[in-house]
Coordinates of C-alpha atoms in Angstrom, one line a residue:
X8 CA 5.8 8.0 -5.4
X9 CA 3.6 10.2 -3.7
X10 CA 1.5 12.6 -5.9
X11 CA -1.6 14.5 -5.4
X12 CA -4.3 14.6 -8.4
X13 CA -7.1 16.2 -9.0
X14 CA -10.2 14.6 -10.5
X15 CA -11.2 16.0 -13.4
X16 CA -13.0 14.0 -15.7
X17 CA -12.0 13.7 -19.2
X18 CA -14.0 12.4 -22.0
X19 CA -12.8 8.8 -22.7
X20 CA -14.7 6.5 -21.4
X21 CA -12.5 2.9 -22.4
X22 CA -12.2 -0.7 -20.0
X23 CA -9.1 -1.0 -18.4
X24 CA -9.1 -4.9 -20.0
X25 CA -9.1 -2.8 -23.6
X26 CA -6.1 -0.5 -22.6
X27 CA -4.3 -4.0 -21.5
X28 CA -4.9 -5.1 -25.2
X29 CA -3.4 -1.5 -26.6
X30 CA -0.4 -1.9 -24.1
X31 CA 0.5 -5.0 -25.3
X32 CA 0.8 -3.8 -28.8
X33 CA 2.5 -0.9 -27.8
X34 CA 5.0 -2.2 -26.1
X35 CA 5.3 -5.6 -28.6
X36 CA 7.4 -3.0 -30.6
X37 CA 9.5 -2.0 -27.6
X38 CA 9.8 -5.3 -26.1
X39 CA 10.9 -8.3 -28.5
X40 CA 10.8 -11.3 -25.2
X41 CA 7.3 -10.3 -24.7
X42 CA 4.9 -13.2 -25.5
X43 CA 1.2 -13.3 -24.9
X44 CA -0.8 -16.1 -23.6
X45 CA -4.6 -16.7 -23.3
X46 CA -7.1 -19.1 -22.5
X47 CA -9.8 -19.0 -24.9
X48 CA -10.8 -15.5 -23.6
X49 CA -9.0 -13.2 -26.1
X50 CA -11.9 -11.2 -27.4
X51 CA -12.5 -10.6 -23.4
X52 CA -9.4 -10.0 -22.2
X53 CA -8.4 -7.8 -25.4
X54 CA -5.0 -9.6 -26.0
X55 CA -6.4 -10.3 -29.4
X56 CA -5.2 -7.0 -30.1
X57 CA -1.6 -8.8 -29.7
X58 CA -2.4 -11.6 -31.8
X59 CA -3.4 -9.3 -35.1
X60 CA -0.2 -7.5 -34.1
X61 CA 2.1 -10.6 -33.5
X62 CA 0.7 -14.0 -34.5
X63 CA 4.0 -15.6 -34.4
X64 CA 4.3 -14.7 -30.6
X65 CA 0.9 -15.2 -29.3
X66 CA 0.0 -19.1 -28.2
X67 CA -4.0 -20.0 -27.7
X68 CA -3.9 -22.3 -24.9
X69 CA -7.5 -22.9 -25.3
X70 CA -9.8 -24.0 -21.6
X71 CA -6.9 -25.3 -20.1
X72 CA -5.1 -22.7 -17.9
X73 CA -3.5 -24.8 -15.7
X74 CA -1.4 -26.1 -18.8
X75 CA -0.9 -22.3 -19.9
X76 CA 0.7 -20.9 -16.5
X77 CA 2.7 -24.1 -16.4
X78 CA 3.9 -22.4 -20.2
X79 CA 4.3 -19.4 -19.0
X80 CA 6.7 -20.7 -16.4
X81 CA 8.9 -22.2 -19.1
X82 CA 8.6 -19.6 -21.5
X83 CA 9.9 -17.7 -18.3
X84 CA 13.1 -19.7 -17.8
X85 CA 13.5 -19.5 -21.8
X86 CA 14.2 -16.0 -21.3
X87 CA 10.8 -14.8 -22.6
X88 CA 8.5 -11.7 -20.5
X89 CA 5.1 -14.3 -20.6
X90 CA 1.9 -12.8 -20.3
X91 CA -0.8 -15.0 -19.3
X92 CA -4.9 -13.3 -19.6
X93 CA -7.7 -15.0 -19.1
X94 CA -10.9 -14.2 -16.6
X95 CA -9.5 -13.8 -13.2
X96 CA -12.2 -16.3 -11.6
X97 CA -10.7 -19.0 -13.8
X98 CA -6.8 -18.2 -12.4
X99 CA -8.5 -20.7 -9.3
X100 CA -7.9 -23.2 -11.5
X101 CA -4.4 -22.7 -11.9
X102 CA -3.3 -22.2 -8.2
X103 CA -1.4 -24.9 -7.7
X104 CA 1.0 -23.7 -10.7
X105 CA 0.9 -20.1 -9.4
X106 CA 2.1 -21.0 -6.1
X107 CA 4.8 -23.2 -7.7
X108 CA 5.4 -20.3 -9.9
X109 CA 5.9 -17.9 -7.4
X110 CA 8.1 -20.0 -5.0
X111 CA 10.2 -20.5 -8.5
X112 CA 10.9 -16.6 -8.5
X113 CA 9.3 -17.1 -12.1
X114 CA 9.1 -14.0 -14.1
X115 CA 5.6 -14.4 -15.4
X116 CA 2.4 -12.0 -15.4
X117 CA -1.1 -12.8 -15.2
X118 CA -4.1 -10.7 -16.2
X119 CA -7.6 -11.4 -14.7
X120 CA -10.2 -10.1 -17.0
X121 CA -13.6 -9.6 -15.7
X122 CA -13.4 -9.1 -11.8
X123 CA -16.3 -8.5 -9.1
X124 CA -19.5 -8.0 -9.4
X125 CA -19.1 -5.0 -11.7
X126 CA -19.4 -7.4 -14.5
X127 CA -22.8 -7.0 -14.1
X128 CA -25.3 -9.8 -15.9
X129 CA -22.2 -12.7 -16.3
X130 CA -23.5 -13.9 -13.3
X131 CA -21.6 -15.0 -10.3
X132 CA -19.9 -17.7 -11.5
X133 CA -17.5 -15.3 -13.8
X134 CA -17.1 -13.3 -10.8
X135 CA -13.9 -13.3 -9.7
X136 CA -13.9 -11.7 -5.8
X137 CA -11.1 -14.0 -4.5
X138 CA -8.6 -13.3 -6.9
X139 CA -6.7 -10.5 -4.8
X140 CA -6.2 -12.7 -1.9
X141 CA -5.4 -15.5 -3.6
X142 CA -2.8 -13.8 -5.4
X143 CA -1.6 -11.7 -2.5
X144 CA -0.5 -15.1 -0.7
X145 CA 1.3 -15.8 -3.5
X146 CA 5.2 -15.5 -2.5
X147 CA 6.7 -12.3 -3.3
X148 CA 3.8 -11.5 -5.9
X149 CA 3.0 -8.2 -7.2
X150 CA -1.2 -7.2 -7.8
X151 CA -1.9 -4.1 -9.7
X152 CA -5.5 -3.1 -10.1
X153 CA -5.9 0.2 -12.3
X154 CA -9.1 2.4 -12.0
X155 CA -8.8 3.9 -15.6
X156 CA -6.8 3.4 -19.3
X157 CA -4.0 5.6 -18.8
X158 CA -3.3 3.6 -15.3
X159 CA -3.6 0.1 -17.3
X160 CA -1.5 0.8 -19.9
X161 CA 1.1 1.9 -17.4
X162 CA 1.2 -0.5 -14.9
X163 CA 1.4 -3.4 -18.1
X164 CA 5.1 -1.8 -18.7
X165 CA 5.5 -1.6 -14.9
X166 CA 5.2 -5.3 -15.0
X167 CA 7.4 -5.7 -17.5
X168 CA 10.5 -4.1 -16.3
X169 CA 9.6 -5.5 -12.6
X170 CA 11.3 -8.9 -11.9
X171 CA 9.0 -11.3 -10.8
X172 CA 5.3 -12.8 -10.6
X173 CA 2.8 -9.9 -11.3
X174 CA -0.8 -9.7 -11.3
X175 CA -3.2 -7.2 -12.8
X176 CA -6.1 -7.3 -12.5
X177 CA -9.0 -5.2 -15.0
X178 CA -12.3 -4.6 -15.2
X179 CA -15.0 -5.1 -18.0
X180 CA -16.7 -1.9 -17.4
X181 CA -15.7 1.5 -19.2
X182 CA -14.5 3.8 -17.2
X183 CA -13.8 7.5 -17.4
X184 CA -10.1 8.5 -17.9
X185 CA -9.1 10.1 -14.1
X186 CA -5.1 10.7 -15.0
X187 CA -3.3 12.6 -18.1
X188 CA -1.0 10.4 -19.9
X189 CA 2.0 12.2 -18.4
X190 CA 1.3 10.7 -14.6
X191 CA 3.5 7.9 -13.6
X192 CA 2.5 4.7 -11.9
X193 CA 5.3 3.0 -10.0
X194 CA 4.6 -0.1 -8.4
X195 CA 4.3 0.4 -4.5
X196 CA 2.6 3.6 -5.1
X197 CA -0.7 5.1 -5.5
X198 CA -2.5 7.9 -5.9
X199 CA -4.4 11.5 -3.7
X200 CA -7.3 13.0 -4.7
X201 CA -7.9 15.0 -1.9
X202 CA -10.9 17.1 -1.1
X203 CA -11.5 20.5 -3.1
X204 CA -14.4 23.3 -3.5
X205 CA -15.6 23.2 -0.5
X206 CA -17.4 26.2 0.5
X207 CA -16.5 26.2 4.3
X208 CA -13.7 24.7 6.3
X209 CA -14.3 21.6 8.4
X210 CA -12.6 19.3 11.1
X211 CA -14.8 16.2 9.7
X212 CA -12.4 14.5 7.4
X213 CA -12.7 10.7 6.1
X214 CA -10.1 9.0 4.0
X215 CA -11.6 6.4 1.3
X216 CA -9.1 4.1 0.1
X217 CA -9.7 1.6 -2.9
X218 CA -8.7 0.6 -6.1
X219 CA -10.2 0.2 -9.5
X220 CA -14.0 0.2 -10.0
X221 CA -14.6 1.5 -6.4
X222 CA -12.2 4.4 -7.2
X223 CA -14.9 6.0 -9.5
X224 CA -17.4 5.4 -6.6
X225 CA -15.1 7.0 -4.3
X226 CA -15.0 10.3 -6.2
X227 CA -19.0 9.9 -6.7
X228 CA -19.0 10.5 -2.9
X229 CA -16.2 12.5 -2.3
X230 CA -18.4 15.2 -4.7
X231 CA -21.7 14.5 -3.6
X232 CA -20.3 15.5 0.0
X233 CA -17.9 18.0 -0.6
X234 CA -20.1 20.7 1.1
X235 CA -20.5 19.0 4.7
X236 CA -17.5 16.4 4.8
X237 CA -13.6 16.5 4.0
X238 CA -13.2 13.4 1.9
X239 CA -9.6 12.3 0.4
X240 CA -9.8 9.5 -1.9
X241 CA -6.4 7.6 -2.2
X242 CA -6.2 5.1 -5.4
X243 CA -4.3 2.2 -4.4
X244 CA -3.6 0.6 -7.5
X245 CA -0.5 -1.2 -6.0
X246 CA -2.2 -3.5 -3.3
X247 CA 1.1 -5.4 -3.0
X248 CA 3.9 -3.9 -2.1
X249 CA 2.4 -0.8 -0.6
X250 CA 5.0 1.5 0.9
X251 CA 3.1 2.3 4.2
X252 CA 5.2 4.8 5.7
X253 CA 4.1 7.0 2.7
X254 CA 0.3 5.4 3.2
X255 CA 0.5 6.2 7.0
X256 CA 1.9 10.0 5.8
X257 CA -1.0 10.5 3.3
X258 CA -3.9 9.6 5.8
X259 CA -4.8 13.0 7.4
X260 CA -7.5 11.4 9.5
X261 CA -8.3 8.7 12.0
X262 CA -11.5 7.3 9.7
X263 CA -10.8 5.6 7.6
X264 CA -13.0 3.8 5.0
X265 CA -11.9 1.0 2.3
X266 CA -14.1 0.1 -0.7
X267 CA -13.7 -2.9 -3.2
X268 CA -15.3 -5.1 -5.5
X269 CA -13.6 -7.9 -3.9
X270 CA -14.6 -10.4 -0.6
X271 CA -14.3 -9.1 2.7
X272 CA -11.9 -11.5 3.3
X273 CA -8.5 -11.1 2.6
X274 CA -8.4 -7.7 -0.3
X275 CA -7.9 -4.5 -0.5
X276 CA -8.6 -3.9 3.1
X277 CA -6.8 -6.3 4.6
X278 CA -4.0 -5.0 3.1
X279 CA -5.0 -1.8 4.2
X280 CA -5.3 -3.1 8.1
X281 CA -2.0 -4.3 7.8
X282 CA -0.4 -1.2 7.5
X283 CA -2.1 0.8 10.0
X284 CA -2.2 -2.1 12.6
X285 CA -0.8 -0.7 15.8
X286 CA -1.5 2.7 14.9
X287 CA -3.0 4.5 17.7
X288 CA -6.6 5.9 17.3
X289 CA -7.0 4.5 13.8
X290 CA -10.3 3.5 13.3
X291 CA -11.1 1.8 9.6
X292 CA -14.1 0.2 8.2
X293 CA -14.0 -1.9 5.2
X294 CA -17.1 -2.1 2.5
X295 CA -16.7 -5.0 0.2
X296 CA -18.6 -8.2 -0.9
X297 CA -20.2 -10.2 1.7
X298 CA -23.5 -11.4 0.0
X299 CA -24.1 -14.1 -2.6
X300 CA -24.0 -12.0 -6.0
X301 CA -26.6 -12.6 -8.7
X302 CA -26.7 -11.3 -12.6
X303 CA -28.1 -8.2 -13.0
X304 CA -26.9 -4.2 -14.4
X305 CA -23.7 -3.7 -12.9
X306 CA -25.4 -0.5 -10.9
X307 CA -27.6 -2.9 -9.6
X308 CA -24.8 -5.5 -8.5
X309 CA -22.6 -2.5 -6.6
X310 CA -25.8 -0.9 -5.0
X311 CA -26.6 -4.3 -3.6
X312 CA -23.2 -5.5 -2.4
X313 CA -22.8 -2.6 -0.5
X314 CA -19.9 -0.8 -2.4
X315 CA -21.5 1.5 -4.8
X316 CA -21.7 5.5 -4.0
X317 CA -24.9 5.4 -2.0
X318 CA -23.5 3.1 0.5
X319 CA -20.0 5.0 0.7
X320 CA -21.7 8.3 1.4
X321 CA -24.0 6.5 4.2
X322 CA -20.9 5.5 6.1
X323 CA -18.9 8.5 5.6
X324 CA -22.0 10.4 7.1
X325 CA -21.7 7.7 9.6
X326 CA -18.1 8.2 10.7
X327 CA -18.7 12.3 10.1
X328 CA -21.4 12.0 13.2
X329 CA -18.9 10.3 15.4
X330 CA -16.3 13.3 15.7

């Protein structure tokens, strides 16, 4: 469960929401009960990609997704593995059926396209930065959010073989490929990319934790500082469950910094403050979206929401001062 990484880029550059659409195929072959659903979004979400594959198990539900969780659910009981895509701002729609879903124990998963303000010129009505704690609430939910394609297309079959309601969310933007196809991604766990290269040894260390988007803005930082500060990045893709006895084992520092492209209230680093409430001499600070959003480049968008690499360097710097 727990694994250290390095960061090496590789060349392929590919949207989480597009490996979601070449997992699906994938494992169509693999998994006969697996239905896809979708809410007039396919050529967004990429489960379009099951649809040439599997007509006869893929079912357009059209703008309607209250009526296609509520399908999901039954397709569920039928015995079927249902997944539901469509952009994650829209899932507010469905909540009602979610909740009832997820006090059901109903074995369906749902995949929000399109998340944060990374989306860049949608605009902010597309901009899903609620989703995480809505579906965090949810009883005994699962939310995945994978930072690159090989994580995506792992955590889809994750989902699969996990009983119960699962959540994954994906980004529109490509991102660079950050894990060989031979790392796993259990659910409950995540991922260390600690500090390397530096030129001289230092007590000033900072731990970034985040998931998806913000993970590539992490390692920005963790690079651009790698001479003066000790930065660890962790990846938590698995935002619920999150084993914290490993999380509390992997932090080698009191400062602590959480990014994500998600509200202030009630993400990433909520769930981070959970598990390091009570822990003496902890000291976290959470960077996420607390301003109105507006269309524009998604650089633009993560500069000024606070969450981009500029701003995580600024508050490392920040905590670096304070040792």
């Amino acid at each position: 469960m727990l694994k250290q990484v390095q960061h090496d880029r590789l060349n392929t550059m590919k949207a989480t929401r597009e490996s979601y659409g070449e997992a699906l195929v994938n494992l169509g072959k693999k998994y006969p009960e697996l239905v896809v659903l979708d809410a007039e979004t396919k050529n967004s979400t990429y489960s379009e990609f099951f649809k040439k594959e599997f007509p006869d198990r893929f079912y357009d539900c059209f703008i309607a997704e209250q009526n296609m969780v509520g399908m999901a659910v039954g397709m569920a009981r039928m015995g079927k593995i249902p997944f539901a895509s469509t952009f994650a701002a829209f899932f507010t729609r469905a909540y009602d059926q979610i909740r009832m879903a997820g006090l059901g124990e109903s074995n369906i998963k749902l995949v929000g396209s399109h998340a944060g303000v990374s989306i860049g010129e949608d605009g902010s009505s597309q901009m899903a930065l609620e989703d995480i704690a809505m579906m965090r609430a949810v009883w005994n939910s699962t939310v995945l959010y994978p930072s690159d394609d090989v994580s995506a297309e792992k955590l889809v079959e994750e989902m699969i073989k996990h009983r119960g309601l699962c959540y994954l969310r994906t980004t529109r933007a490509k991102t660079p490929s950050i894990y060989s196809p031979d790392e796993s991604f259990p659910i409950g766990g995540f991922k260390i990319h600690e500090t390397h290269n530096m030129k001289h040894e230092t007590e000033k260390r900072v731990t970034i934790i985040s998931a998806g988007i913000t993970v590539h803005e992490a390692l920005k930082a963790q690079e651009a500082l790698k001479e003066e500060i000790a930065v660890d990045v962790i990846d938590l893709y698995s935002i619920k469950p999150i084993n914290a006895d490993e999380l509390q084992k992997a932090t080698q520092t009191r400062y602590i910094i959480t990014v994500e492209d998600h509200r202030y209230e009630g993400g990433l680093g909520d769930a981070v403050f959970n598990v390091f409430a009570g822990q003496p001499g902890i000291i976290i600070t959470k960077l996420a979206v607390t301003s109105l959003p507006h269309s524009g480049s998604p650089e633009e968008n993560l500069r000024r929401a606070g969450i981009d690499v500029h701003a995580i360097i600024k508050t490392c710097r920040t905590m670096a001062d304070n040792y």
